[in-house]
Amino acid sequence: VALFCLKIRSDCRGNSLKPVRIGICGLGTVGSGTFNVLERNKAEISARAGTDIVIQQIGARRGNPDCNTGTVEVVHDIFDVARNPNVDVVVELIGGTTTAKELVETAIENKKHVVTANKALIAEFGNELFAKAEANGVRITFEAAVAGGIPIIKALREGLAANKIEWLAGIINGTGNYILTEMRDKGRDFSDVLKEAQALGYAEADPTFDVEGIDAAHKLVILASIAFGMPLQFEKVFTEGISNIEPQDVTNANELGYRIKHLGIASKSNDGVELRVHPTLIPEKRLIANVDGVMNAVLVKGDAVGPTLYYGAGAGSEPTASSVIADIIDLARFIATDTVPTQAHLGFASEALQEYPVLPIAEITTAYYLRITAEDRMGVLSNITQIMSQQGISIEAVVQREPKSEGSQASIIMLTNRVKEKQLLAAIKTIEKEDGIVGPVVNIRVEALV
Ligand code: HSE
């Protein structure tokens, strides 16, 4: 007599749990990583989910040599996956905001939960997609959309749920961080390093998204909405890239005890919310100042917990897959027991979300690094300091670099106190008109991050 032993997973009442069937759309860097990790860690993943997770179907225009899909059905039309009655969760890994949006909408209309790594989609269309998901009794999860493998969404939404979040600051674009690190450590040229980051597969399809801060702005607005409980307002993020950072500013910052990092900063006060992405000098002794290469880190300050720091790989195939699969497991726990996740998309009940005013950049208060190029003659420095004091700006540190040769120009480097941006810009405007000042005044914001 042949004895078949069938292991059936069951809930706490002993009822057997059905396997959860997923459809993966997109088999690029993240899609192949998701497939491979799901296969490799099948036992652990099923044990954690409390049920089996089955890859029911893959939607991809072409295969990926990094991924052996074996007997899993691969279809060319991703919309077949979104409509497949045997798929419970659609995993959107195609990127972009046009087809990806239609795909997610189709999945939701077909009552499927969605897992996505698509930061642009969530940042720009999250409000309407979440509303549609809620109306259809399904969920969109997006852990992989911010900081790749770092579980920062879960940390903010769940781990820190007791706190009023005061501010957060993150290195949330690996490509930009890699470029700044190489410029600092090896004195390399900006465009040279960018080409290497593209070859390594970290950069966005359009690398200006990385270097001009758009990718970081997408991620920042998602973090800020979860931190403060407000709808996504991507268009209100102030964004400044790193393409104008010159090697001499990197060196000057180092000599003053600072590092230049491309930070996404969100903070909330009685005046409103700040949402800004820009190059920032931060004291080198801060842990986050030492996050180098393609790594990401997010510093979050909660009123109860104090400062907390989250560090890890912000991009790449398996780190991002790690977050995608964590979301799949979360959903599987509900699907297997025929329940609907109650957790709100942004951590706050949707009716409790508040549209706080977002401060224009001219209204923010911060310290500044200034580099002024001037003719090397008497009185120039004293004129500058006079203009600064007239604007109520005090100078915390000043260094004057000797001209390299007779008759060439001097560099005056300054660190100011914290001042309103509009005050600083007014002072710069006056300084630039002064006799003996050459070219524009370089200014980079400085944050102490305490
Ligand atoms: N281009 C992004 C980065 C990929 O460099 O961080 C991850 O979102």
Short mmCIF file of C-alpha atoms and ligand atoms in Angstrom, two decimals:
data_model
loop_
_atom_site.label_atom_id
_atom_site.label_comp_id
_atom_site.label_asym_id
_atom_site.label_seq_id
_atom_site.Cartn_x
_atom_site.Cartn_y
_atom_site.Cartn_z
CA VAL A 1 0.00 0.00 0.00
CA ALA A 2 1.47 3.25 -1.04
CA LEU A 3 1.33 5.74 1.71
CA PHE A 4 1.09 9.35 0.64
CA CYS A 5 1.84 11.89 3.23
CA LEU A 6 0.46 15.33 2.39
CA LYS A 7 1.42 18.24 4.54
CA ILE A 8 -1.38 20.79 4.61
CA ARG A 9 -0.82 24.14 6.28
CA SER A 10 -3.57 25.16 8.66
CA ASP A 11 -4.76 28.11 10.66
CA CYS A 12 -5.06 28.08 14.46
CA ARG A 13 -8.42 26.30 14.23
CA GLY A 14 -6.91 23.53 12.15
CA ASN A 15 -8.51 24.67 8.87
CA SER A 16 -6.22 24.18 5.89
CA LEU A 17 -4.85 27.36 4.28
CA LYS A 18 -4.90 27.84 0.54
CA PRO A 19 -1.66 28.70 -1.24
CA VAL A 20 -1.28 32.32 -2.38
CA ARG A 21 -0.78 32.74 -6.13
CA ILE A 22 1.27 35.62 -7.44
CA GLY A 23 1.82 37.01 -10.93
CA ILE A 24 5.12 38.80 -11.56
CA CYS A 25 5.02 41.53 -14.21
CA GLY A 26 8.48 42.50 -15.42
CA LEU A 27 11.51 40.25 -15.38
CA GLY A 28 14.27 42.85 -15.26
CA THR A 29 16.71 43.45 -12.41
CA VAL A 30 14.10 43.38 -9.63
CA GLY A 31 11.76 40.85 -11.28
CA SER A 32 14.49 38.26 -11.72
CA GLY A 33 15.74 38.87 -8.16
CA THR A 34 12.21 38.37 -6.84
CA PHE A 35 11.84 35.09 -8.76
CA ASN A 36 15.23 33.79 -7.63
CA VAL A 37 14.84 34.66 -3.95
CA LEU A 38 11.28 33.23 -3.85
CA GLU A 39 12.63 29.97 -5.28
CA ARG A 40 15.78 29.81 -3.18
CA ASN A 41 14.15 30.66 0.17
CA LYS A 42 10.85 28.86 -0.49
CA ALA A 43 10.86 26.94 2.81
CA GLU A 44 11.57 29.96 5.04
CA ILE A 45 9.14 32.16 3.11
CA SER A 46 6.28 29.63 3.36
CA ALA A 47 7.00 29.10 7.04
CA ARG A 48 6.87 32.83 7.68
CA ALA A 49 3.77 33.42 5.55
CA GLY A 50 2.01 30.43 7.10
CA THR A 51 1.09 29.26 3.62
CA ASP A 52 2.76 28.44 0.32
CA ILE A 53 3.46 31.22 -2.15
CA VAL A 54 3.19 30.02 -5.72
CA ILE A 55 4.45 31.94 -8.77
CA GLN A 56 1.40 31.36 -10.95
CA GLN A 57 2.40 33.38 -13.98
CA ILE A 58 5.02 35.81 -15.24
CA GLY A 59 4.30 38.66 -17.63
CA ALA A 60 7.42 39.73 -19.51
CA ARG A 61 8.25 40.75 -23.03
CA ARG A 62 11.53 38.86 -22.90
CA GLY A 63 13.34 36.37 -20.68
CA ASN A 64 16.25 37.21 -18.41
CA PRO A 65 19.45 35.13 -18.52
CA ASP A 66 19.81 35.66 -14.74
CA CYS A 67 16.61 33.79 -14.09
CA ASN A 68 15.55 30.24 -15.01
CA THR A 69 11.76 30.36 -14.92
CA GLY A 70 11.48 26.56 -15.44
CA THR A 71 7.87 25.42 -15.76
CA VAL A 72 6.27 28.71 -14.71
CA GLU A 73 4.00 30.08 -17.44
CA VAL A 74 5.45 33.21 -19.07
CA VAL A 75 3.09 35.43 -21.08
CA HIS A 76 4.01 38.44 -23.17
CA ASP A 77 1.00 40.55 -22.28
CA ILE A 78 1.28 41.75 -18.68
CA PHE A 79 -2.44 42.58 -18.69
CA ASP A 80 -3.16 38.84 -18.95
CA VAL A 81 -1.59 38.55 -15.50
CA ALA A 82 -3.71 41.41 -14.11
CA ARG A 83 -6.88 39.66 -15.37
CA ASN A 84 -5.90 36.08 -14.56
CA PRO A 85 -8.57 34.64 -12.21
CA ASN A 86 -5.95 32.34 -10.72
CA VAL A 87 -3.70 35.19 -9.57
CA ASP A 88 -4.23 36.71 -6.10
CA VAL A 89 -1.41 39.28 -6.10
CA VAL A 90 0.02 41.23 -9.04
CA VAL A 91 3.66 42.18 -8.54
CA GLU A 92 4.34 45.26 -10.70
CA LEU A 93 8.04 45.49 -11.54
CA ILE A 94 7.97 47.13 -14.95
CA GLY A 95 8.59 50.73 -13.78
CA GLY A 96 7.42 53.95 -15.41
CA THR A 97 4.07 55.61 -14.83
CA THR A 98 2.05 54.97 -17.97
CA THR A 99 1.65 51.24 -18.60
CA ALA A 100 2.45 50.53 -14.94
CA LYS A 101 -0.49 52.71 -13.85
CA GLU A 102 -2.87 50.97 -16.24
CA LEU A 103 -1.61 47.60 -15.07
CA VAL A 104 -2.16 48.45 -11.39
CA GLU A 105 -5.63 49.84 -12.15
CA THR A 106 -6.55 46.69 -14.07
CA ALA A 107 -5.31 44.49 -11.23
CA ILE A 108 -7.34 46.47 -8.70
CA GLU A 109 -10.48 46.34 -10.88
CA ASN A 110 -9.99 42.58 -10.97
CA LYS A 111 -9.83 42.59 -7.12
CA LYS A 112 -6.16 41.71 -6.90
CA HIS A 113 -3.74 43.05 -4.35
CA VAL A 114 -0.70 44.79 -5.81
CA VAL A 115 2.94 44.81 -4.75
CA THR A 116 5.10 47.42 -6.46
CA ALA A 117 8.66 48.75 -6.34
CA ASN A 118 7.63 51.78 -8.40
CA LYS A 119 8.42 55.00 -6.50
CA ALA A 120 7.41 57.32 -9.36
CA LEU A 121 4.01 55.63 -9.63
CA ILE A 122 3.31 55.85 -5.89
CA ALA A 123 4.69 59.40 -5.49
CA GLU A 124 2.75 60.80 -8.45
CA PHE A 125 -0.43 58.70 -8.50
CA GLY A 126 -0.52 57.07 -5.06
CA ASN A 127 -3.48 59.14 -3.77
CA GLU A 128 -5.83 58.03 -6.55
CA LEU A 129 -4.52 54.46 -6.67
CA PHE A 130 -4.92 54.00 -2.91
CA ALA A 131 -8.48 55.33 -3.07
CA LYS A 132 -9.27 52.92 -5.91
CA ALA A 133 -7.71 50.01 -4.01
CA GLU A 134 -9.70 50.83 -0.88
CA ALA A 135 -12.93 51.05 -2.89
CA ASN A 136 -12.21 47.59 -4.31
CA GLY A 137 -11.24 46.00 -0.98
CA VAL A 138 -7.61 45.36 -1.95
CA ARG A 139 -4.21 46.76 -0.95
CA ILE A 140 -1.19 48.23 -2.68
CA THR A 141 2.10 47.61 -0.88
CA PHE A 142 5.30 49.42 -1.83
CA GLU A 143 8.12 48.72 0.62
CA ALA A 144 10.59 48.31 -2.26
CA ALA A 145 9.78 51.75 -3.64
CA VAL A 146 11.93 53.54 -1.05
CA ALA A 147 15.54 52.71 -0.20
CA GLY A 148 15.50 49.27 -1.87
CA GLY A 149 16.21 46.63 0.75
CA ILE A 150 15.84 48.82 3.84
CA PRO A 151 12.45 48.12 5.48
CA ILE A 152 11.92 51.83 6.09
CA ILE A 153 8.19 51.92 5.20
CA LYS A 154 7.44 49.24 7.75
CA ALA A 155 9.66 50.94 10.33
CA LEU A 156 7.87 54.28 9.90
CA ARG A 157 4.36 52.91 9.55
CA GLU A 158 4.52 50.25 12.24
CA GLY A 159 7.70 50.29 14.32
CA LEU A 160 7.51 54.04 15.02
CA ALA A 161 3.71 54.29 15.10
CA ALA A 162 3.73 55.61 18.69
CA ASN A 163 5.74 58.70 17.75
CA LYS A 164 5.15 62.15 16.43
CA ILE A 165 7.79 62.19 13.72
CA GLU A 166 9.65 65.51 13.89
CA TRP A 167 11.92 65.12 10.89
CA LEU A 168 13.69 62.64 8.68
CA ALA A 169 16.72 62.93 6.45
CA GLY A 170 17.88 60.31 4.02
CA ILE A 171 20.49 59.35 1.49
CA ILE A 172 17.91 57.75 -0.75
CA ASN A 173 19.58 57.67 -4.13
CA GLY A 174 22.47 55.23 -4.43
CA THR A 175 23.72 56.57 -7.76
CA GLY A 176 24.09 60.11 -6.43
CA ASN A 177 25.80 58.89 -3.28
CA TYR A 178 28.20 56.79 -5.33
CA ILE A 179 29.12 59.81 -7.45
CA LEU A 180 29.74 62.08 -4.43
CA THR A 181 31.76 59.37 -2.67
CA GLU A 182 34.01 58.79 -5.68
CA MET A 183 34.49 62.55 -6.16
CA ARG A 184 35.56 62.87 -2.52
CA ASP A 185 37.73 59.76 -2.21
CA LYS A 186 39.36 59.69 -5.62
CA GLY A 187 38.92 63.25 -6.86
CA ARG A 188 37.11 61.82 -9.88
CA ASP A 189 35.11 63.78 -12.35
CA PHE A 190 31.30 63.84 -12.09
CA SER A 191 30.42 62.52 -15.56
CA ASP A 192 33.05 59.84 -15.43
CA VAL A 193 31.58 58.34 -12.23
CA LEU A 194 28.02 58.61 -13.57
CA LYS A 195 28.93 56.41 -16.54
CA GLU A 196 30.27 53.79 -14.15
CA ALA A 197 27.10 53.88 -12.00
CA GLN A 198 25.03 53.33 -15.16
CA ALA A 199 27.20 50.37 -16.16
CA LEU A 200 26.73 48.87 -12.66
CA GLY A 201 22.94 48.98 -13.15
CA TYR A 202 22.15 51.38 -10.29
CA ALA A 203 21.11 54.41 -12.30
CA GLU A 204 17.56 55.06 -13.50
CA ALA A 205 16.77 54.62 -17.21
CA ASP A 206 17.06 58.40 -17.39
CA PRO A 207 20.02 59.18 -15.09
CA THR A 208 18.96 62.82 -14.69
CA PHE A 209 16.33 61.37 -12.32
CA ASP A 210 19.24 60.33 -10.08
CA VAL A 211 21.53 63.34 -10.37
CA GLU A 212 18.85 66.03 -10.42
CA GLY A 213 17.12 64.58 -7.35
CA ILE A 214 13.81 63.53 -8.95
CA ASP A 215 14.23 59.91 -7.85
CA ALA A 216 15.02 61.07 -4.31
CA ALA A 217 12.02 63.43 -4.38
CA HIS A 218 9.74 60.50 -5.31
CA LYS A 219 11.04 58.55 -2.34
CA LEU A 220 11.03 61.52 0.05
CA VAL A 221 7.39 62.36 -0.53
CA ILE A 222 6.39 58.77 0.22
CA LEU A 223 8.37 58.80 3.47
CA ALA A 224 7.01 62.20 4.49
CA SER A 225 3.40 61.20 3.88
CA ILE A 226 3.79 58.16 6.11
CA ALA A 227 5.77 60.08 8.72
CA PHE A 228 3.35 62.99 9.07
CA GLY A 229 0.03 61.53 7.89
CA MET A 230 -0.58 63.63 4.80
CA PRO A 231 -1.56 62.92 1.20
CA LEU A 232 1.28 62.58 -1.31
CA GLN A 233 2.27 66.01 -2.69
CA PHE A 234 5.12 65.24 -5.06
CA GLU A 235 4.81 68.51 -6.97
CA LYS A 236 5.60 70.45 -3.79
CA VAL A 237 9.04 68.90 -3.18
CA PHE A 238 11.90 71.35 -3.70
CA THR A 239 14.53 69.54 -5.75
CA GLU A 240 18.12 70.51 -6.46
CA GLY A 241 20.62 68.08 -8.01
CA ILE A 242 24.31 67.40 -7.57
CA SER A 243 25.50 68.14 -11.09
CA ASN A 244 26.80 71.59 -10.06
CA ILE A 245 28.90 70.31 -7.16
CA GLU A 246 32.52 71.12 -7.89
CA PRO A 247 35.50 69.10 -6.63
CA GLN A 248 36.79 72.18 -4.75
CA ASP A 249 33.57 72.32 -2.69
CA VAL A 250 33.94 68.65 -1.80
CA THR A 251 37.51 69.36 -0.64
CA ASN A 252 36.56 72.54 1.23
CA ALA A 253 33.75 70.71 3.03
CA ASN A 254 36.18 67.98 4.09
CA GLU A 255 38.66 70.47 5.42
CA LEU A 256 35.94 72.14 7.49
CA GLY A 257 34.94 68.75 9.01
CA TYR A 258 31.88 68.14 6.81
CA ARG A 259 30.79 65.78 4.05
CA ILE A 260 28.56 66.74 1.13
CA LYS A 261 25.61 64.35 0.80
CA HIS A 262 22.57 64.54 -1.44
CA LEU A 263 19.85 64.48 1.21
CA GLY A 264 16.10 64.21 1.13
CA ILE A 265 14.81 66.17 4.14
CA ALA A 266 11.27 66.28 5.51
CA SER A 267 10.33 68.07 8.68
CA LYS A 268 7.19 69.26 10.37
CA SER A 269 6.73 72.26 12.64
CA ASN A 270 3.89 74.62 13.54
CA ASP A 271 4.73 76.66 10.42
CA GLY A 272 4.18 73.72 8.08
CA VAL A 273 6.07 70.93 6.40
CA GLU A 274 9.43 71.12 4.63
CA LEU A 275 10.02 68.76 1.71
CA ARG A 276 13.40 69.26 0.07
CA VAL A 277 16.10 67.38 -1.80
CA HIS A 278 19.46 69.09 -2.22
CA PRO A 279 23.20 68.71 -1.67
CA THR A 280 23.89 69.26 2.03
CA LEU A 281 26.98 69.66 4.17
CA ILE A 282 26.69 67.46 7.26
CA PRO A 283 29.19 67.09 10.10
CA GLU A 284 31.53 64.20 9.34
CA LYS A 285 31.03 62.74 12.82
CA ARG A 286 27.38 61.87 12.12
CA LEU A 287 26.90 58.19 11.28
CA ILE A 288 24.92 59.12 8.17
CA ALA A 289 27.84 61.23 6.89
CA ASN A 290 29.80 57.99 6.60
CA VAL A 291 27.28 56.18 4.42
CA ASP A 292 29.24 55.80 1.22
CA GLY A 293 29.05 54.33 -2.26
CA VAL A 294 25.65 53.10 -3.43
CA MET A 295 24.41 52.49 0.12
CA ASN A 296 21.32 54.30 1.43
CA ALA A 297 20.44 55.43 4.96
CA VAL A 298 17.46 57.17 6.53
CA LEU A 299 17.65 59.05 9.81
CA VAL A 300 14.27 59.45 11.53
CA LYS A 301 13.66 61.57 14.63
CA GLY A 302 10.59 60.63 16.65
CA ASP A 303 9.50 62.52 19.77
CA ALA A 304 9.47 59.39 21.93
CA VAL A 305 12.21 57.27 20.43
CA GLY A 306 14.69 60.04 19.57
CA PRO A 307 16.92 59.65 16.52
CA THR A 308 16.95 56.27 14.73
CA LEU A 309 19.01 55.26 11.70
CA TYR A 310 18.27 52.68 9.00
CA TYR A 311 21.05 51.58 6.66
CA GLY A 312 21.37 49.17 3.77
CA ALA A 313 21.43 48.58 0.05
CA GLY A 314 19.12 51.07 -1.65
CA ALA A 315 19.08 49.39 -5.03
CA GLY A 316 20.04 46.17 -6.77
CA SER A 317 18.31 42.95 -7.70
CA GLU A 318 18.08 40.91 -4.51
CA PRO A 319 18.08 43.75 -1.95
CA THR A 320 15.01 45.23 -3.69
CA ALA A 321 13.51 41.73 -4.07
CA SER A 322 13.88 41.33 -0.30
CA SER A 323 11.39 44.19 0.20
CA VAL A 324 9.07 43.03 -2.59
CA ILE A 325 8.82 39.58 -1.02
CA ALA A 326 8.27 40.98 2.48
CA ASP A 327 5.18 42.70 1.07
CA ILE A 328 4.04 39.49 -0.66
CA ILE A 329 4.37 37.63 2.65
CA ASP A 330 2.36 40.31 4.48
CA LEU A 331 -0.44 40.04 1.94
CA ALA A 332 -0.28 36.24 1.90
CA ARG A 333 -1.10 36.09 5.60
CA PHE A 334 -4.40 37.85 4.86
CA ILE A 335 -5.23 36.16 1.59
CA ALA A 336 -4.68 32.69 3.04
CA THR A 337 -7.23 33.37 5.77
CA ASP A 338 -9.68 35.25 3.51
CA THR A 339 -9.30 38.46 5.47
CA VAL A 340 -8.57 41.97 4.20
CA PRO A 341 -5.58 43.95 5.48
CA THR A 342 -6.78 46.73 7.79
CA GLN A 343 -3.54 48.73 7.80
CA ALA A 344 -4.01 51.99 5.88
CA HIS A 345 -1.78 52.61 2.87
CA LEU A 346 0.02 55.56 4.44
CA GLY A 347 -0.22 54.28 8.01
CA PHE A 348 -2.91 56.83 8.98
CA ALA A 349 -6.58 56.12 8.31
CA SER A 350 -7.32 57.85 4.99
CA GLU A 351 -9.93 60.15 6.56
CA ALA A 352 -7.30 61.26 9.12
CA LEU A 353 -4.78 62.41 6.50
CA GLN A 354 -4.21 66.18 6.64
CA GLU A 355 -2.89 68.42 3.91
CA TYR A 356 -0.35 70.47 5.89
CA PRO A 357 1.04 73.53 4.11
CA VAL A 358 4.39 72.85 2.44
CA LEU A 359 6.81 75.73 3.00
CA PRO A 360 8.35 77.36 -0.08
CA ILE A 361 12.14 77.00 -0.06
CA ALA A 362 12.60 80.76 0.55
CA GLU A 363 10.92 80.28 3.95
CA ILE A 364 13.12 77.49 5.27
CA THR A 365 15.77 78.14 7.89
CA THR A 366 19.16 76.50 7.69
CA ALA A 367 22.90 77.22 7.83
CA TYR A 368 24.96 77.76 4.66
CA TYR A 369 28.35 77.09 3.13
CA LEU A 370 29.36 79.93 0.79
CA ARG A 371 32.24 80.11 -1.67
CA ILE A 372 32.92 83.59 -2.96
CA THR A 373 35.46 84.24 -5.68
CA ALA A 374 37.03 87.65 -5.35
CA GLU A 375 39.88 89.75 -6.60
CA ASP A 376 42.71 89.69 -4.09
CA ARG A 377 42.65 93.23 -2.79
CA MET A 378 42.07 95.14 0.43
CA GLY A 379 38.57 95.69 1.70
CA VAL A 380 36.74 92.94 -0.24
CA LEU A 381 36.35 90.63 2.76
CA SER A 382 35.29 93.42 5.08
CA ASN A 383 32.62 94.53 2.56
CA ILE A 384 31.26 91.00 2.45
CA THR A 385 31.07 90.68 6.23
CA GLN A 386 29.36 94.05 6.44
CA ILE A 387 26.66 92.99 3.96
CA MET A 388 26.15 89.79 5.91
CA SER A 389 25.71 91.60 9.20
CA GLN A 390 23.28 94.07 7.60
CA GLN A 391 21.14 91.06 6.66
CA GLY A 392 21.40 89.72 10.23
CA ILE A 393 23.61 86.80 9.18
CA SER A 394 26.50 85.85 11.39
CA ILE A 395 29.57 84.05 10.13
CA GLU A 396 30.57 80.92 12.04
CA ALA A 397 33.78 80.20 10.15
CA VAL A 398 35.75 81.84 7.37
CA VAL A 399 38.74 80.66 5.34
CA GLN A 400 40.45 82.66 2.64
CA ARG A 401 42.44 80.73 0.09
CA GLU A 402 45.41 82.54 -1.37
CA PRO A 403 45.31 83.10 -5.12
CA LYS A 404 47.21 80.35 -6.94
CA SER A 405 49.32 82.89 -8.83
CA GLU A 406 49.96 86.61 -8.94
CA GLY A 407 46.89 88.48 -10.19
CA SER A 408 44.52 85.47 -9.99
CA GLN A 409 41.49 85.32 -7.74
CA ALA A 410 41.03 84.34 -4.12
CA SER A 411 38.37 82.01 -2.74
CA ILE A 412 36.57 83.03 0.42
CA ILE A 413 34.79 80.16 2.12
CA MET A 414 32.25 80.82 4.85
CA LEU A 415 29.89 78.95 7.12
CA THR A 416 26.92 80.98 8.32
CA ASN A 417 24.55 80.60 11.25
CA ARG A 418 20.98 79.37 10.67
CA VAL A 419 19.09 81.95 8.68
CA LYS A 420 15.99 82.18 6.50
CA GLU A 421 16.83 81.29 2.89
CA LYS A 422 15.33 84.51 1.53
CA GLN A 423 17.60 86.56 3.83
CA LEU A 424 20.65 84.64 2.62
CA LEU A 425 19.67 85.08 -1.04
CA ALA A 426 19.22 88.81 -0.51
CA ALA A 427 22.74 89.04 0.96
CA ILE A 428 24.18 87.01 -1.93
CA LYS A 429 22.51 89.29 -4.45
CA THR A 430 24.14 92.34 -2.86
CA ILE A 431 27.53 90.63 -2.57
CA GLU A 432 27.49 89.63 -6.23
CA LYS A 433 27.07 93.29 -7.21
CA GLU A 434 30.09 94.36 -5.14
CA ASP A 435 33.20 95.59 -6.84
CA GLY A 436 35.88 92.90 -6.81
CA ILE A 437 33.48 89.94 -6.65
CA VAL A 438 33.87 87.55 -9.56
CA GLY A 439 31.04 85.33 -10.79
CA PRO A 440 28.19 83.86 -8.76
CA VAL A 441 28.44 83.00 -5.07
CA VAL A 442 28.27 79.23 -4.57
CA ASN A 443 25.93 78.28 -1.72
CA ILE A 444 25.19 74.86 -0.24
CA ARG A 445 22.87 74.27 2.70
CA VAL A 446 24.33 72.91 5.95
CA GLU A 447 22.39 70.71 8.40
CA ALA A 448 23.56 69.60 11.83
CA LEU A 449 21.00 66.72 11.91
CA VAL A 450 20.41 66.73 15.66
N1 HSE B 1 18.37 54.78 -9.29
C1 HSE B 1 18.03 54.42 -7.95
C2 HSE B 1 19.24 54.69 -7.06
C3 HSE B 1 17.62 52.98 -7.89
O1 HSE B 1 20.33 54.91 -7.59
O2 HSE B 1 19.10 54.71 -5.84
C4 HSE B 1 16.86 52.59 -6.66
O3 HSE B 1 15.66 53.29 -6.51
#
